[in-house]
PDB file of C-alpha atoms in Angstrom:
ATOM      1  CA  MET A   5       0.724  -1.701 -24.639  1.00 57.00           C
ATOM      2  CA  LYS A   6      -2.541  -3.619 -24.385  1.00 70.00           C
ATOM      3  CA  ILE A   7      -4.969  -2.205 -21.821  1.00 79.00           C
ATOM      4  CA  SER A   8      -6.826  -4.798 -19.766  1.00 85.00           C
ATOM      5  CA  ASN A   9     -10.578  -4.680 -19.235  1.00 82.00           C
ATOM      6  CA  ALA A  10      -9.979  -4.175 -15.507  1.00 83.00           C
ATOM      7  CA  GLN A  11      -7.892  -1.095 -16.243  1.00 85.00           C
ATOM      8  CA  LYS A  12     -10.430   0.263 -18.728  1.00 87.00           C
ATOM      9  CA  ASN A  13     -13.188  -0.029 -16.127  1.00 90.00           C
ATOM     10  CA  TYR A  14     -11.313   1.452 -13.179  1.00 95.00           C
ATOM     11  CA  ILE A  15     -11.287   5.187 -12.508  1.00 95.00           C
ATOM     12  CA  PRO A  16      -8.059   6.005 -10.644  1.00 96.00           C
ATOM     13  CA  LEU A  17      -7.556   8.594  -7.955  1.00 96.00           C
ATOM     14  CA  LEU A  18      -4.741  10.935  -8.984  1.00 95.00           C
ATOM     15  CA  ILE A  19      -2.781  12.469  -6.127  1.00 95.00           C
ATOM     16  CA  PRO A  20      -2.223  16.255  -6.116  1.00 94.00           C
ATOM     17  CA  ILE A  21       1.550  16.202  -5.553  1.00 93.00           C
ATOM     18  CA  ASP A  22       4.406  15.695  -7.970  1.00 91.00           C
ATOM     19  CA  LYS A  23       7.440  15.365  -5.710  1.00 94.00           C
ATOM     20  CA  PRO A  24       8.697  12.897  -3.097  1.00 94.00           C
ATOM     21  CA  PHE A  25       6.870  13.000   0.230  1.00 96.00           C
ATOM     22  CA  ILE A  26      10.126  13.588   2.054  1.00 94.00           C
ATOM     23  CA  LYS A  27      10.443  16.945   0.250  1.00 95.00           C
ATOM     24  CA  LEU A  28       7.011  18.279   1.221  1.00 96.00           C
ATOM     25  CA  THR A  29       6.896  21.383   3.370  1.00 96.00           C
ATOM     26  CA  PRO A  30       4.844  21.156   6.598  1.00 96.00           C
ATOM     27  CA  GLU A  31       2.109  23.149   4.878  1.00 97.00           C
ATOM     28  CA  GLU A  32       2.097  20.818   1.870  1.00 97.00           C
ATOM     29  CA  ALA A  33       2.035  17.762   4.143  1.00 97.00           C
ATOM     30  CA  LYS A  34      -1.011  19.149   5.948  1.00 98.00           C
ATOM     31  CA  GLU A  35      -2.771  19.905   2.650  1.00 98.00           C
ATOM     32  CA  TYR A  36      -2.060  16.410   1.356  1.00 98.00           C
ATOM     33  CA  PHE A  37      -3.218  14.768   4.594  1.00 98.00           C
ATOM     34  CA  ASP A  38      -6.496  16.687   4.484  1.00 98.00           C
ATOM     35  CA  TRP A  39      -6.971  15.795   0.813  1.00 98.00           C
ATOM     36  CA  PHE A  40      -6.222  12.113   1.509  1.00 98.00           C
ATOM     37  CA  ILE A  41      -8.635  11.843   4.450  1.00 98.00           C
ATOM     38  CA  MET A  42     -11.326  13.577   2.400  1.00 98.00           C
ATOM     39  CA  HIS A  43     -11.092  10.759  -0.177  1.00 98.00           C
ATOM     40  CA  VAL A  44     -10.844   7.714   2.118  1.00 98.00           C
ATOM     41  CA  ASP A  45     -14.590   7.060   2.342  1.00 98.00           C
ATOM     42  CA  GLU A  46     -15.174   7.755  -1.348  1.00 97.00           C
ATOM     43  CA  ARG A  47     -12.405   5.430  -2.575  1.00 98.00           C
ATOM     44  CA  SER A  48     -13.278   2.718  -0.064  1.00 98.00           C
ATOM     45  CA  GLU A  49     -16.850   2.688  -1.339  1.00 97.00           C
ATOM     46  CA  TYR A  50     -15.651   2.662  -4.939  1.00 97.00           C
ATOM     47  CA  LEU A  51     -13.400  -0.303  -4.184  1.00 97.00           C
ATOM     48  CA  LYS A  52     -16.252  -2.129  -2.446  1.00 96.00           C
ATOM     49  CA  GLN A  53     -18.424  -1.768  -5.532  1.00 95.00           C
ATOM     50  CA  LYS A  54     -15.694  -3.027  -7.868  1.00 96.00           C
ATOM     51  CA  VAL A  55     -14.897  -6.058  -5.732  1.00 96.00           C
ATOM     52  CA  ALA A  56     -18.544  -6.993  -5.224  1.00 95.00           C
ATOM     53  CA  GLU A  57     -19.310  -6.517  -8.910  1.00 94.00           C
ATOM     54  CA  ASN A  58     -16.386  -8.584 -10.184  1.00 94.00           C
ATOM     55  CA  LEU A  59     -16.661 -11.365  -7.598  1.00 95.00           C
ATOM     56  CA  ARG A  60     -20.474 -11.319  -7.838  1.00 93.00           C
ATOM     57  CA  LEU A  61     -20.853 -10.717  -4.123  1.00 93.00           C
ATOM     58  CA  ASP A  62     -23.380  -8.844  -2.056  1.00 93.00           C
ATOM     59  CA  THR A  63     -21.736  -5.528  -1.107  1.00 88.00           C
ATOM     60  CA  ASN A  64     -22.617  -6.316   2.530  1.00 92.00           C
ATOM     61  CA  LYS A  65     -19.761  -8.819   2.516  1.00 92.00           C
ATOM     62  CA  ILE A  66     -17.287  -5.976   1.898  1.00 95.00           C
ATOM     63  CA  ASP A  67     -18.023  -4.538   5.332  1.00 96.00           C
ATOM     64  CA  PHE A  68     -14.651  -3.287   6.652  1.00 97.00           C
ATOM     65  CA  SER A  69     -14.193  -6.451   8.696  1.00 97.00           C
ATOM     66  CA  LEU A  70     -10.926  -8.352   8.723  1.00 97.00           C
ATOM     67  CA  ASP A  71     -12.603 -11.172   6.798  1.00 97.00           C
ATOM     68  CA  SER A  72     -13.565  -8.772   4.009  1.00 97.00           C
ATOM     69  CA  LEU A  73      -9.853  -8.359   3.237  1.00 98.00           C
ATOM     70  CA  ILE A  74      -9.858 -11.857   1.771  1.00 98.00           C
ATOM     71  CA  TYR A  75     -12.392 -10.792  -0.864  1.00 97.00           C
ATOM     72  CA  ILE A  76     -10.497  -7.576  -1.507  1.00 98.00           C
ATOM     73  CA  TRP A  77      -7.234  -9.426  -2.079  1.00 98.00           C
ATOM     74  CA  ARG A  78      -8.823 -12.209  -4.116  1.00 97.00           C
ATOM     75  CA  TRP A  79     -10.068  -9.558  -6.500  1.00 97.00           C
ATOM     76  CA  PHE A  80      -6.761  -7.686  -6.560  1.00 97.00           C
ATOM     77  CA  LEU A  81      -4.834 -10.821  -7.490  1.00 97.00           C
ATOM     78  CA  SER A  82      -7.219 -11.305 -10.406  1.00 96.00           C
ATOM     79  CA  VAL A  83      -6.566  -7.825 -11.859  1.00 96.00           C
ATOM     80  CA  ALA A  84      -2.979  -7.020 -10.808  1.00 95.00           C
ATOM     81  CA  GLU A  85      -0.538  -6.484 -13.656  1.00 94.00           C
ATOM     82  CA  LEU A  86       3.223  -6.904 -13.865  1.00 92.00           C
ATOM     83  CA  ASN A  87       5.372  -5.158 -16.470  1.00 88.00           C
ATOM     84  CA  LYS A  88       9.002  -5.477 -17.449  1.00 88.00           C
ATOM     85  CA  THR A  89      11.040  -2.865 -15.604  1.00 79.00           C
ATOM     86  CA  PRO A  90      12.385  -0.272 -18.081  1.00 76.00           C
ATOM     87  CA  LYS A  91      16.075  -0.666 -18.864  1.00 78.00           C
ATOM     88  CA  VAL A  92      16.792   2.906 -17.775  1.00 78.00           C
ATOM     89  CA  ILE A  93      15.588   2.069 -14.246  1.00 76.00           C
ATOM     90  CA  LEU A  94      17.601  -1.154 -14.110  1.00 69.00           C
ATOM     91  CA  ASP A  95      20.666   0.800 -15.242  1.00 74.00           C
ATOM     92  CA  LYS A  96      20.153   3.291 -12.407  1.00 80.00           C
ATOM     93  CA  ILE A  97      19.895   0.444  -9.888  1.00 75.00           C
ATOM     94  CA  LYS A  98      23.066  -1.101 -11.293  1.00 77.00           C
ATOM     95  CA  ASP A  99      24.969   2.209 -11.218  1.00 80.00           C
ATOM     96  CA  GLN A 100      23.950   2.900  -7.622  1.00 81.00           C
ATOM     97  CA  LEU A 101      24.972  -0.569  -6.467  1.00 76.00           C
ATOM     98  CA  ASN A 102      28.300  -0.215  -8.256  1.00 81.00           C
ATOM     99  CA  LYS A 103      28.876   3.131  -6.525  1.00 79.00           C
ATOM    100  CA  ASN A 104      28.173   1.453  -3.196  1.00 78.00           C
ATOM    101  CA  GLY A 105      30.808  -1.154  -3.921  1.00 81.00           C
ATOM    102  CA  LYS A 106      28.457  -4.129  -4.019  1.00 80.00           C
ATOM    103  CA  PRO A 107      29.911  -7.376  -5.425  1.00 80.00           C
ATOM    104  CA  LYS A 108      29.000  -8.464  -8.945  1.00 74.00           C
ATOM    105  CA  GLU A 109      26.977 -11.470  -7.779  1.00 80.00           C
ATOM    106  CA  PHE A 110      24.877  -9.264  -5.469  1.00 75.00           C
ATOM    107  CA  ILE A 111      24.221  -6.771  -8.265  1.00 70.00           C
ATOM    108  CA  GLU A 112      23.118  -9.533 -10.631  1.00 77.00           C
ATOM    109  CA  ASP A 113      20.747 -10.914  -8.007  1.00 66.00           C
ATOM    110  CA  MET A 114      19.237  -7.458  -7.397  1.00 71.00           C
ATOM    111  CA  LEU A 115      18.739  -6.845 -11.109  1.00 68.00           C
ATOM    112  CA  GLN A 116      17.048 -10.227 -11.408  1.00 72.00           C
ATOM    113  CA  GLU A 117      14.738  -9.412  -8.488  1.00 70.00           C
ATOM    114  CA  ASN A 118      13.821  -6.063 -10.041  1.00 73.00           C
ATOM    115  CA  LYS A 119      13.305  -7.191 -13.640  1.00 78.00           C
ATOM    116  CA  MET A 120       9.527  -6.938 -13.209  1.00 80.00           C
ATOM    117  CA  GLU A 121       7.443  -4.184 -11.620  1.00 91.00           C
ATOM    118  CA  LEU A 122       3.816  -3.555 -10.730  1.00 93.00           C
ATOM    119  CA  SER A 123       1.955  -1.592 -13.384  1.00 93.00           C
ATOM    120  CA  VAL A 124       0.786   1.967 -12.802  1.00 93.00           C
ATOM    121  CA  PHE A 125      -2.783   0.636 -12.751  1.00 95.00           C
ATOM    122  CA  SER A 126      -1.850  -1.849 -10.005  1.00 96.00           C
ATOM    123  CA  HIS A 127      -0.390   0.981  -7.929  1.00 96.00           C
ATOM    124  CA  TYR A 128      -3.624   2.948  -8.266  1.00 97.00           C
ATOM    125  CA  VAL A 129      -5.563  -0.050  -6.971  1.00 98.00           C
ATOM    126  CA  ILE A 130      -3.062  -0.599  -4.146  1.00 98.00           C
ATOM    127  CA  ARG A 131      -3.588   2.989  -2.996  1.00 98.00           C
ATOM    128  CA  ASP A 132      -7.336   2.426  -2.823  1.00 98.00           C
ATOM    129  CA  ILE A 133      -6.869  -0.854  -0.969  1.00 98.00           C
ATOM    130  CA  GLY A 134      -4.534   0.919   1.459  1.00 98.00           C
ATOM    131  CA  MET A 135      -7.263   3.472   2.138  1.00 98.00           C
ATOM    132  CA  TYR A 136      -9.740   0.642   2.728  1.00 98.00           C
ATOM    133  CA  VAL A 137      -7.331  -1.121   5.099  1.00 98.00           C
ATOM    134  CA  GLY A 138      -6.784   2.079   7.060  1.00 98.00           C
ATOM    135  CA  LYS A 139     -10.519   2.682   7.293  1.00 98.00           C
ATOM    136  CA  MET A 140     -10.986  -0.922   8.407  1.00 98.00           C
ATOM    137  CA  PHE A 141      -8.605  -0.391  11.320  1.00 98.00           C
ATOM    138  CA  VAL A 142     -10.004   2.932  12.543  1.00 98.00           C
ATOM    139  CA  THR A 143     -13.589   1.713  12.114  1.00 97.00           C
ATOM    140  CA  ASN A 144     -13.087  -1.393  14.240  1.00 97.00           C
ATOM    141  CA  PHE A 145     -10.597  -0.182  16.853  1.00 97.00           C
ATOM    142  CA  GLN A 146     -11.313   3.062  18.737  1.00 95.00           C
ATOM    143  CA  SER A 147      -7.711   3.431  19.925  1.00 96.00           C
ATOM    144  CA  LEU A 148      -6.475   3.837  16.327  1.00 98.00           C
ATOM    145  CA  ARG A 149      -6.561   7.022  14.258  1.00 98.00           C
ATOM    146  CA  TRP A 150      -5.340   8.553  10.995  1.00 98.00           C
ATOM    147  CA  ASP A 151      -2.480  10.990  11.484  1.00 98.00           C
ATOM    148  CA  TYR A 152       0.933  11.915  10.089  1.00 98.00           C
ATOM    149  CA  HIS A 153       4.307  13.242  11.181  1.00 97.00           C
ATOM    150  CA  THR A 154       6.793  15.537   9.446  1.00 96.00           C
ATOM    151  CA  ASP A 155      10.049  14.295  11.005  1.00 94.00           C
ATOM    152  CA  VAL A 156      12.054  13.203   7.962  1.00 92.00           C
ATOM    153  CA  GLU A 157      14.828  11.953  10.250  1.00 90.00           C
ATOM    154  CA  LYS A 158      12.461   9.549  12.011  1.00 89.00           C
ATOM    155  CA  ASP A 159      11.564   7.221   9.151  1.00 90.00           C
ATOM    156  CA  SER A 160      10.791   7.051   5.435  1.00 91.00           C
ATOM    157  CA  PHE A 161       7.059   7.599   6.008  1.00 96.00           C
ATOM    158  CA  ALA A 162       7.341  11.263   6.958  1.00 96.00           C
ATOM    159  CA  ASN A 163       4.470  13.376   5.571  1.00 97.00           C
ATOM    160  CA  MET A 164       2.432  10.278   4.671  1.00 98.00           C
ATOM    161  CA  PRO A 165      -0.982   9.494   6.189  1.00 98.00           C
ATOM    162  CA  GLN A 166      -0.598   6.599   8.614  1.00 98.00           C
ATOM    163  CA  ILE A 167      -2.545   4.771  11.294  1.00 98.00           C
ATOM    164  CA  PHE A 168      -1.372   5.762  14.780  1.00 98.00           C
ATOM    165  CA  GLY A 169      -2.069   3.893  18.012  1.00 97.00           C
ATOM    166  CA  PHE A 170      -0.269   0.581  17.584  1.00 97.00           C
ATOM    167  CA  VAL A 171       2.165  -0.454  20.316  1.00 95.00           C
ATOM    168  CA  ASP A 172       5.111  -2.821  19.910  1.00 88.00           C
ATOM    169  CA  ASN A 173       5.406  -4.744  23.168  1.00 85.00           C
ATOM    170  CA  THR A 174       8.394  -6.808  22.096  1.00 85.00           C
ATOM    171  CA  TYR A 175      10.680  -4.002  23.331  1.00 82.00           C
ATOM    172  CA  LYS A 176      11.198  -2.732  26.862  1.00 82.00           C
ATOM    173  CA  PRO A 177       9.811  -0.204  27.276  1.00 87.00           C
ATOM    174  CA  PRO A 178       7.111  -0.677  24.586  1.00 87.00           C
ATOM    175  CA  PHE A 179       6.858   2.042  21.960  1.00 86.00           C
ATOM    176  CA  GLU A 180       4.132   3.399  19.720  1.00 91.00           C
ATOM    177  CA  GLU A 181       4.361   2.206  16.145  1.00 93.00           C
ATOM    178  CA  GLN A 182       2.707   3.646  13.047  1.00 96.00           C
ATOM    179  CA  PHE A 183       1.219   1.682  10.152  1.00 98.00           C
ATOM    180  CA  GLU A 184       1.369   3.065   6.610  1.00 98.00           C
ATOM    181  CA  PRO A 185      -1.353   0.989   4.919  1.00 98.00           C
ATOM    182  CA  ILE A 186      -0.440   1.655   1.291  1.00 98.00           C
ATOM    183  CA  HIS A 187       3.155   0.559   1.839  1.00 97.00           C
ATOM    184  CA  TYR A 188       2.167  -2.594   3.695  1.00 98.00           C
ATOM    185  CA  THR A 189      -0.412  -3.429   1.039  1.00 98.00           C
ATOM    186  CA  GLU A 190       2.270  -3.080  -1.626  1.00 97.00           C
ATOM    187  CA  MET A 191       4.508  -5.407   0.377  1.00 97.00           C
ATOM    188  CA  GLN A 192       1.850  -8.115   0.088  1.00 98.00           C
ATOM    189  CA  ALA A 193       1.589  -7.453  -3.647  1.00 97.00           C
ATOM    190  CA  SER A 194       5.323  -8.141  -3.990  1.00 94.00           C
ATOM    191  CA  ASN A 195       4.518 -11.835  -3.544  1.00 95.00           C
ATOM    192  CA  LEU A 196       3.342 -11.720  -7.147  1.00 96.00           C
ATOM    193  CA  PHE A 197       6.954 -11.529  -8.284  1.00 92.00           C
ATOM    194  CA  ASP A 198       7.799 -15.046  -7.138  1.00 90.00           C
ATOM    195  CA  ASN A 199       4.322 -16.560  -7.604  1.00 92.00           C
ATOM    196  CA  THR A 200       3.752 -17.005  -3.864  1.00 96.00           C
ATOM    197  CA  ALA A 201       0.772 -14.628  -3.630  1.00 97.00           C
ATOM    198  CA  ASN A 202      -2.196 -15.959  -1.680  1.00 97.00           C
ATOM    199  CA  GLU A 203      -5.671 -14.477  -1.233  1.00 98.00           C
ATOM    200  CA  LYS A 204      -5.110 -14.419   2.546  1.00 98.00           C
ATOM    201  CA  ASP A 205      -1.871 -12.389   2.408  1.00 98.00           C
ATOM    202  CA  LEU A 206      -3.533  -9.064   3.198  1.00 98.00           C
ATOM    203  CA  TYR A 207      -5.770 -10.603   5.871  1.00 98.00           C
ATOM    204  CA  ASN A 208      -2.858 -12.375   7.573  1.00 98.00           C
ATOM    205  CA  MET A 209      -0.769  -9.212   7.620  1.00 98.00           C
ATOM    206  CA  CYS A 210      -3.564  -7.184   9.214  1.00 98.00           C
ATOM    207  CA  VAL A 211      -4.276  -9.897  11.791  1.00 98.00           C
ATOM    208  CA  GLN A 212      -0.627  -9.652  12.850  1.00 97.00           C
ATOM    209  CA  TRP A 213      -1.003  -5.899  13.293  1.00 97.00           C
ATOM    210  CA  THR A 214      -4.097  -6.341  15.460  1.00 97.00           C
ATOM    211  CA  GLN A 215      -1.790  -7.972  18.002  1.00 95.00           C
ATOM    212  CA  ARG A 216      -0.158  -4.557  18.433  1.00 96.00           C
ATOM    213  CA  ILE A 217      -3.396  -2.807  19.383  1.00 96.00           C
ATOM    214  CA  PRO A 218      -3.406  -1.995  23.127  1.00 91.00           C
TER     215      PRO A 218
END
């Protein structure tokens, strides 16, 4: 597989766990959270340098403002890589859907949607961008904070560092909502699969979340 120049010149952050987050013990979740927070500033600064260098910008423009997310995402779209999904993974998806009794047409559509995947390099970059996004929120809004929860019954983000302090007012009574920045960054990257990605995707998503800040 050919390695791109962007990948050659990017030093990834390797996480210190090798099992699903949902299977972490409370002690492991605490250790990972502490490790993650310890690296947020470092990786955010590293990302700033890469974006400024490649877009030929003054680093002052990558200033943890909402507007800076446009530069971040413009750069990401220029380096993101898509690979063909390995057949073994597609076979697992197909087998699981068959076990769940899904109709043939649905299975074919799902396999078509999953025929491409983000490269490992792209996931490394997405993690760094997620850290930057989280730092952007807690830097600009005093009511927000990094935290985590260990309730695996609550949602799929148990044991993951998230931003706490958002409130969804569309329900009565309103309830506190958490934001997992790496996941939501990856959601924006999924627009690459159907060629609808836009340099304002990340910015627009974060603007929507600011409406949930009390």
